[in-house]
Amino acid sequence: FRKELLYGSIAGVCIQLVGHPFDTVKTCQQIFMKKASKTVKIIYSNNGLGGFYKGITPPLATSALVNAIVFTAYESSRTIFKHFNYNKDSYTVIGISGVFAGILNSLVVSPVELLKIRMQMETQGLEHHSYRDFFKNNLKGHKSLLMRGLLVTNLRDSISYACQFISYEYSLRKLKEYSPNKVNNLLHFFIAGSIGGFFCWTSTYPLDTIKTIIQSTDNFERRGVTRSEIFTVAMKVYREKRIRGFFSGYNFCLGRAFIANGVGFLAWELSKNILKY
């Protein structure tokens, strides 16, 4: 765990620093359903370049823990399967291990993303608050509401991480197979990470849109989110924007998926090979 904490921390910080500006635009598009160019213009005019990093504090502060959980759960799950004489490199085991990692990840990342989203919303010209103001005004006496959106986050992460790790491992193997010396290099890690990021986000993007809308609402009276509420939000998006409403902000999400995830997996692999201890 100590090793994965170190490797995951490095990967997590890289992903957040590179990917957060893309995420800010994506999140605002999902909530306000505006075009990308207009969203970017509003963020910059209201906040300057710093606006694209609005809300980065919670995910950056917890990136070490989150990525340590993900990668440790993933590797540990594969090791457990190996002890029971299953091939840990089979895509079935990789997929199940990814589901396990995603479920554990959602428990930590759900409240983190709720705080992040609430701060990112303010880049569109809404009133500016500190995290202290947010807790005081919205969560006083209702701390359990920080877990609002947990169910849909759980669904999103269990599917997306399975898709991410399967596509990552598959890409690495194919790249290695076609490599002249049959060895993966740094470019392979970046490419495979980018492909993994693509399938991670694309496989569950409609769920991410629903989650973002649920966590951005001012209705903090209800505890948690039920299946019926997820369905209600989905129908609302469909009535207003049809299918394309579920993919609002998808272009910027792809930028994050290809670039940030590529850098993140590259950092993870480099850390494992350089910082062995």
CSV table of C-alpha atoms in Angstrom, one decimal:
chain,number,residue,atom,x,y,z
A,1,PHE,CA,0.0,0.0,0.0
A,2,ARG,CA,2.9,2.4,0.8
A,3,LYS,CA,4.3,1.9,-2.7
A,4,GLU,CA,1.0,2.3,-4.4
A,5,LEU,CA,0.3,5.4,-2.3
A,6,LEU,CA,3.5,6.9,-3.7
A,7,TYR,CA,2.9,5.9,-7.3
A,8,GLY,CA,-0.8,6.7,-7.2
A,9,SER,CA,0.0,10.1,-5.7
A,10,ILE,CA,2.3,11.1,-8.5
A,11,ALA,CA,-0.2,9.9,-11.1
A,12,GLY,CA,-3.1,11.6,-9.4
A,13,VAL,CA,-1.4,15.0,-9.1
A,14,CYS,CA,-0.4,14.8,-12.8
A,15,ILE,CA,-3.9,14.0,-13.8
A,16,GLN,CA,-5.5,16.8,-11.8
A,17,LEU,CA,-3.0,19.5,-12.9
A,18,VAL,CA,-3.3,18.6,-16.6
A,19,GLY,CA,-7.0,17.6,-16.7
A,20,HIS,CA,-8.8,20.1,-14.4
A,21,PRO,CA,-9.2,22.9,-16.9
A,22,PHE,CA,-10.9,20.4,-19.3
A,23,ASP,CA,-13.0,19.2,-16.4
A,24,THR,CA,-14.2,22.7,-15.5
A,25,VAL,CA,-15.5,23.4,-19.0
A,26,LYS,CA,-17.1,19.9,-19.2
A,27,THR,CA,-18.8,20.3,-15.9
A,28,CYS,CA,-20.2,23.8,-16.7
A,29,GLN,CA,-21.5,22.5,-20.0
A,30,GLN,CA,-23.2,19.6,-18.4
A,31,ILE,CA,-25.0,21.9,-15.9
A,32,PHE,CA,-25.8,25.0,-18.0
A,33,MET,CA,-26.0,23.2,-21.4
A,34,LYS,CA,-24.1,26.0,-23.3
A,35,LYS,CA,-21.8,25.7,-26.2
A,36,ALA,CA,-18.1,25.1,-25.4
A,37,SER,CA,-16.9,28.4,-26.9
A,38,LYS,CA,-19.4,30.4,-24.8
A,39,THR,CA,-18.6,28.4,-21.7
A,40,VAL,CA,-14.9,29.1,-22.1
A,41,LYS,CA,-15.5,32.8,-22.7
A,42,ILE,CA,-17.7,33.2,-19.6
A,43,ILE,CA,-15.1,31.3,-17.4
A,44,TYR,CA,-12.3,33.5,-18.7
A,45,SER,CA,-14.2,36.8,-18.5
A,46,ASN,CA,-15.4,36.2,-15.0
A,47,ASN,CA,-12.3,34.6,-13.5
A,48,GLY,CA,-9.3,34.9,-15.8
A,49,LEU,CA,-7.1,31.9,-16.3
A,50,GLY,CA,-7.5,30.9,-12.7
A,51,GLY,CA,-11.1,30.2,-13.3
A,52,PHE,CA,-10.2,27.0,-15.2
A,53,TYR,CA,-8.7,25.7,-12.0
A,54,LYS,CA,-11.7,26.6,-9.8
A,55,GLY,CA,-12.6,23.8,-7.4
A,56,ILE,CA,-9.2,21.9,-7.9
A,57,THR,CA,-8.5,22.0,-4.1
A,58,PRO,CA,-10.6,19.0,-3.0
A,59,PRO,CA,-9.6,16.6,-5.8
A,60,LEU,CA,-5.9,17.7,-5.6
A,61,ALA,CA,-5.9,17.3,-1.9
A,62,THR,CA,-7.3,13.8,-2.1
A,63,SER,CA,-5.6,12.7,-5.3
A,64,ALA,CA,-3.0,10.7,-3.4
A,65,LEU,CA,-5.6,8.7,-1.4
A,66,VAL,CA,-8.0,8.3,-4.4
A,67,ASN,CA,-5.4,7.0,-6.8
A,68,ALA,CA,-3.8,4.8,-4.1
A,69,ILE,CA,-7.2,3.2,-3.5
A,70,VAL,CA,-7.8,2.7,-7.2
A,71,PHE,CA,-4.4,1.2,-8.1
A,72,THR,CA,-4.0,-0.8,-4.9
A,73,ALA,CA,-7.5,-2.2,-5.1
A,74,TYR,CA,-6.9,-3.1,-8.8
A,75,GLU,CA,-3.6,-4.8,-8.2
A,76,SER,CA,-4.6,-6.5,-5.0
A,77,SER,CA,-7.8,-7.9,-6.6
A,78,ARG,CA,-5.7,-9.4,-9.4
A,79,THR,CA,-3.3,-10.9,-6.9
A,80,ILE,CA,-6.2,-12.5,-4.9
A,81,PHE,CA,-7.5,-14.1,-8.1
A,82,LYS,CA,-3.9,-15.4,-8.8
A,83,HIS,CA,-3.9,-17.1,-5.4
A,84,PHE,CA,-7.0,-19.0,-6.4
A,85,ASN,CA,-5.3,-20.2,-9.5
A,86,TYR,CA,-7.0,-17.8,-11.9
A,87,ASN,CA,-5.0,-16.1,-14.6
A,88,LYS,CA,-4.6,-12.5,-13.3
A,89,ASP,CA,-3.8,-11.3,-16.8
A,90,SER,CA,-7.1,-12.5,-18.2
A,91,TYR,CA,-9.5,-9.7,-19.3
A,92,THR,CA,-12.2,-11.2,-17.1
A,93,VAL,CA,-10.1,-10.8,-14.0
A,94,ILE,CA,-8.9,-7.4,-15.1
A,95,GLY,CA,-12.5,-6.3,-15.6
A,96,ILE,CA,-13.7,-7.6,-12.3
A,97,SER,CA,-10.7,-5.9,-10.5
A,98,GLY,CA,-11.6,-2.7,-12.3
A,99,VAL,CA,-15.2,-2.9,-11.0
A,100,PHE,CA,-13.9,-3.5,-7.5
A,101,ALA,CA,-11.5,-0.5,-7.7
A,102,GLY,CA,-14.3,1.7,-9.1
A,103,ILE,CA,-16.7,0.8,-6.2
A,104,LEU,CA,-14.1,1.7,-3.6
A,105,ASN,CA,-13.1,4.8,-5.5
A,106,SER,CA,-16.7,6.1,-5.6
A,107,LEU,CA,-16.9,6.2,-1.8
A,108,VAL,CA,-14.2,8.8,-1.6
A,109,VAL,CA,-14.6,10.6,-4.9
A,110,SER,CA,-18.4,11.3,-4.6
A,111,PRO,CA,-18.2,14.0,-1.9
A,112,VAL,CA,-15.0,15.4,-3.4
A,113,GLU,CA,-16.7,15.8,-6.8
A,114,LEU,CA,-19.7,17.4,-5.1
A,115,LEU,CA,-17.5,20.1,-3.6
A,116,LYS,CA,-15.6,20.5,-6.9
A,117,ILE,CA,-18.8,20.9,-8.9
A,118,ARG,CA,-20.2,23.5,-6.6
A,119,MET,CA,-17.1,25.6,-6.9
A,120,GLN,CA,-16.9,25.2,-10.7
A,121,MET,CA,-20.4,26.4,-11.1
A,122,GLU,CA,-19.3,29.8,-9.8
A,123,THR,CA,-17.2,30.4,-12.8
A,124,GLN,CA,-20.4,31.1,-14.8
A,125,GLY,CA,-21.0,34.4,-12.9
A,126,LEU,CA,-22.7,33.0,-9.8
A,127,GLU,CA,-21.9,34.3,-6.3
A,128,HIS,CA,-18.5,33.3,-5.1
A,129,HIS,CA,-18.2,31.4,-1.8
A,130,SER,CA,-15.5,29.7,0.1
A,131,TYR,CA,-15.7,26.1,1.1
A,132,ARG,CA,-16.4,27.3,4.6
A,133,ASP,CA,-19.4,29.2,3.3
A,134,PHE,CA,-20.7,26.2,1.4
A,135,PHE,CA,-20.6,24.0,4.5
A,136,LYS,CA,-22.2,26.7,6.6
A,137,ASN,CA,-25.0,27.5,4.2
A,138,ASN,CA,-25.8,24.1,2.8
A,139,LEU,CA,-24.6,21.3,5.0
A,140,LYS,CA,-25.0,22.6,8.6
A,141,GLY,CA,-26.6,19.7,10.5
A,142,HIS,CA,-26.8,17.6,7.3
A,143,LYS,CA,-23.2,16.4,6.8
A,144,SER,CA,-24.5,13.1,5.3
A,145,LEU,CA,-25.7,15.1,2.3
A,146,LEU,CA,-22.1,15.2,1.2
A,147,MET,CA,-22.7,11.7,-0.1
A,148,ARG,CA,-25.4,13.0,-2.5
A,149,GLY,CA,-24.9,11.4,-5.8
A,150,LEU,CA,-23.1,8.3,-4.4
A,151,LEU,CA,-25.3,5.8,-6.1
A,152,VAL,CA,-24.9,7.2,-9.6
A,153,THR,CA,-21.1,7.7,-8.9
A,154,ASN,CA,-20.9,4.1,-7.9
A,155,LEU,CA,-22.6,3.0,-11.1
A,156,ARG,CA,-20.3,5.3,-13.2
A,157,ASP,CA,-17.0,4.2,-11.6
A,158,SER,CA,-17.7,0.5,-11.5
A,159,ILE,CA,-18.3,0.4,-15.2
A,160,SER,CA,-15.8,3.0,-16.3
A,161,TYR,CA,-12.8,1.6,-14.4
A,162,ALA,CA,-13.5,-1.9,-15.8
A,163,CYS,CA,-13.5,-0.4,-19.3
A,164,GLN,CA,-10.4,1.7,-18.5
A,165,PHE,CA,-8.2,-1.1,-17.3
A,166,ILE,CA,-9.3,-3.6,-19.9
A,167,SER,CA,-8.6,-1.2,-22.7
A,168,TYR,CA,-5.3,-0.1,-21.1
A,169,GLU,CA,-4.0,-3.6,-20.8
A,170,TYR,CA,-5.2,-4.6,-24.2
A,171,SER,CA,-3.5,-1.6,-25.8
A,172,LEU,CA,-0.2,-2.2,-24.0
A,173,ARG,CA,-0.2,-5.8,-25.2
A,174,LYS,CA,-0.9,-4.9,-28.8
A,175,LEU,CA,1.7,-2.1,-28.8
A,176,LYS,CA,4.2,-4.5,-27.4
A,177,GLU,CA,3.3,-7.2,-29.9
A,178,TYR,CA,4.0,-4.8,-32.8
A,179,SER,CA,7.1,-3.3,-31.3
A,180,PRO,CA,10.4,-4.3,-33.0
A,181,ASN,CA,12.0,-5.3,-29.7
A,182,LYS,CA,8.8,-6.6,-28.1
A,183,VAL,CA,9.1,-4.2,-25.2
A,184,ASN,CA,6.7,-1.4,-24.1
A,185,ASN,CA,8.3,2.1,-24.1
A,186,LEU,CA,7.2,5.4,-22.7
A,187,LEU,CA,5.2,6.3,-25.7
A,188,HIS,CA,3.3,3.1,-25.4
A,189,PHE,CA,2.3,3.9,-21.8
A,190,PHE,CA,1.0,7.3,-22.9
A,191,ILE,CA,-1.0,5.9,-25.8
A,192,ALA,CA,-2.4,3.1,-23.8
A,193,GLY,CA,-3.4,5.5,-21.0
A,194,SER,CA,-5.1,7.8,-23.5
A,195,ILE,CA,-7.0,4.9,-25.0
A,196,GLY,CA,-7.9,3.7,-21.5
A,197,GLY,CA,-9.1,7.3,-20.7
A,198,PHE,CA,-11.2,7.3,-23.8
A,199,PHE,CA,-13.1,4.1,-23.0
A,200,CYS,CA,-13.3,5.1,-19.3
A,201,TRP,CA,-15.2,8.3,-20.0
A,202,THR,CA,-17.1,7.3,-23.1
A,203,SER,CA,-18.5,4.2,-21.6
A,204,THR,CA,-20.3,6.1,-18.8
A,205,TYR,CA,-20.5,9.8,-20.0
A,206,PRO,CA,-24.4,9.9,-19.8
A,207,LEU,CA,-24.1,8.7,-16.2
A,208,ASP,CA,-21.5,11.4,-15.4
A,209,THR,CA,-23.9,14.1,-16.9
A,210,ILE,CA,-26.7,12.8,-14.6
A,211,LYS,CA,-24.4,12.8,-11.6
A,212,THR,CA,-23.1,16.3,-12.3
A,213,ILE,CA,-26.7,17.7,-12.5
A,214,ILE,CA,-27.8,15.9,-9.3
A,215,GLN,CA,-24.8,17.1,-7.4
A,216,SER,CA,-25.2,20.7,-8.7
A,217,THR,CA,-28.8,21.1,-7.5
A,218,ASP,CA,-29.8,23.3,-4.6
A,219,ASN,CA,-32.1,20.7,-3.3
A,220,PHE,CA,-30.3,19.5,-0.2
A,221,GLU,CA,-33.4,18.4,1.6
A,222,ARG,CA,-33.3,14.7,0.6
A,223,ARG,CA,-30.7,12.3,1.9
A,224,GLY,CA,-28.9,10.6,-1.0
A,225,VAL,CA,-30.2,9.9,-4.4
A,226,THR,CA,-32.7,7.2,-5.3
A,227,ARG,CA,-33.0,5.2,-8.5
A,228,SER,CA,-36.2,7.1,-9.3
A,229,GLU,CA,-34.4,10.5,-9.0
A,230,ILE,CA,-31.7,9.3,-11.4
A,231,PHE,CA,-34.4,8.3,-13.8
A,232,THR,CA,-36.2,11.7,-13.3
A,233,VAL,CA,-33.0,13.6,-14.1
A,234,ALA,CA,-32.4,11.4,-17.2
A,235,MET,CA,-35.9,12.1,-18.5
A,236,LYS,CA,-35.5,15.8,-17.9
A,237,VAL,CA,-32.3,16.0,-19.9
A,238,TYR,CA,-33.9,13.9,-22.7
A,239,ARG,CA,-37.0,16.1,-22.9
A,240,GLU,CA,-34.9,19.3,-23.1
A,241,LYS,CA,-32.0,18.3,-25.2
A,242,ARG,CA,-32.7,14.8,-26.5
A,243,ILE,CA,-29.7,12.4,-26.7
A,244,ARG,CA,-27.2,15.1,-27.3
A,245,GLY,CA,-28.0,16.5,-23.8
A,246,PHE,CA,-26.3,13.5,-22.2
A,247,PHE,CA,-23.1,14.3,-24.1
A,248,SER,CA,-22.9,18.0,-23.4
A,249,GLY,CA,-19.2,18.8,-22.7
A,250,TYR,CA,-18.1,15.6,-24.3
A,251,ASN,CA,-15.5,17.2,-26.5
A,252,PHE,CA,-13.6,18.7,-23.6
A,253,CYS,CA,-14.0,15.5,-21.7
A,254,LEU,CA,-12.2,13.7,-24.6
A,255,GLY,CA,-9.4,16.3,-24.3
A,256,ARG,CA,-9.1,15.4,-20.6
A,257,ALA,CA,-9.3,11.7,-21.3
A,258,PHE,CA,-6.6,11.6,-24.0
A,259,ILE,CA,-4.2,14.0,-22.5
A,260,ALA,CA,-4.6,13.8,-18.7
A,261,ASN,CA,-5.1,10.0,-18.5
A,262,GLY,CA,-2.2,9.5,-20.9
A,263,VAL,CA,0.0,11.6,-18.7
A,264,GLY,CA,-1.4,9.9,-15.5
A,265,PHE,CA,-0.7,6.3,-16.7
A,266,LEU,CA,2.8,7.4,-18.0
A,267,ALA,CA,3.5,8.9,-14.6
A,268,TRP,CA,2.3,5.7,-12.9
A,269,GLU,CA,4.4,3.4,-14.9
A,270,LEU,CA,7.5,5.6,-14.6
A,271,SER,CA,7.0,5.8,-10.9
A,272,LYS,CA,6.9,2.0,-10.6
A,273,ASN,CA,10.1,1.6,-12.6
A,274,ILE,CA,12.1,4.5,-11.3
A,275,LEU,CA,11.1,4.8,-7.6
A,276,LYS,CA,11.3,1.1,-6.7
A,277,TYR,CA,12.0,0.7,-2.9
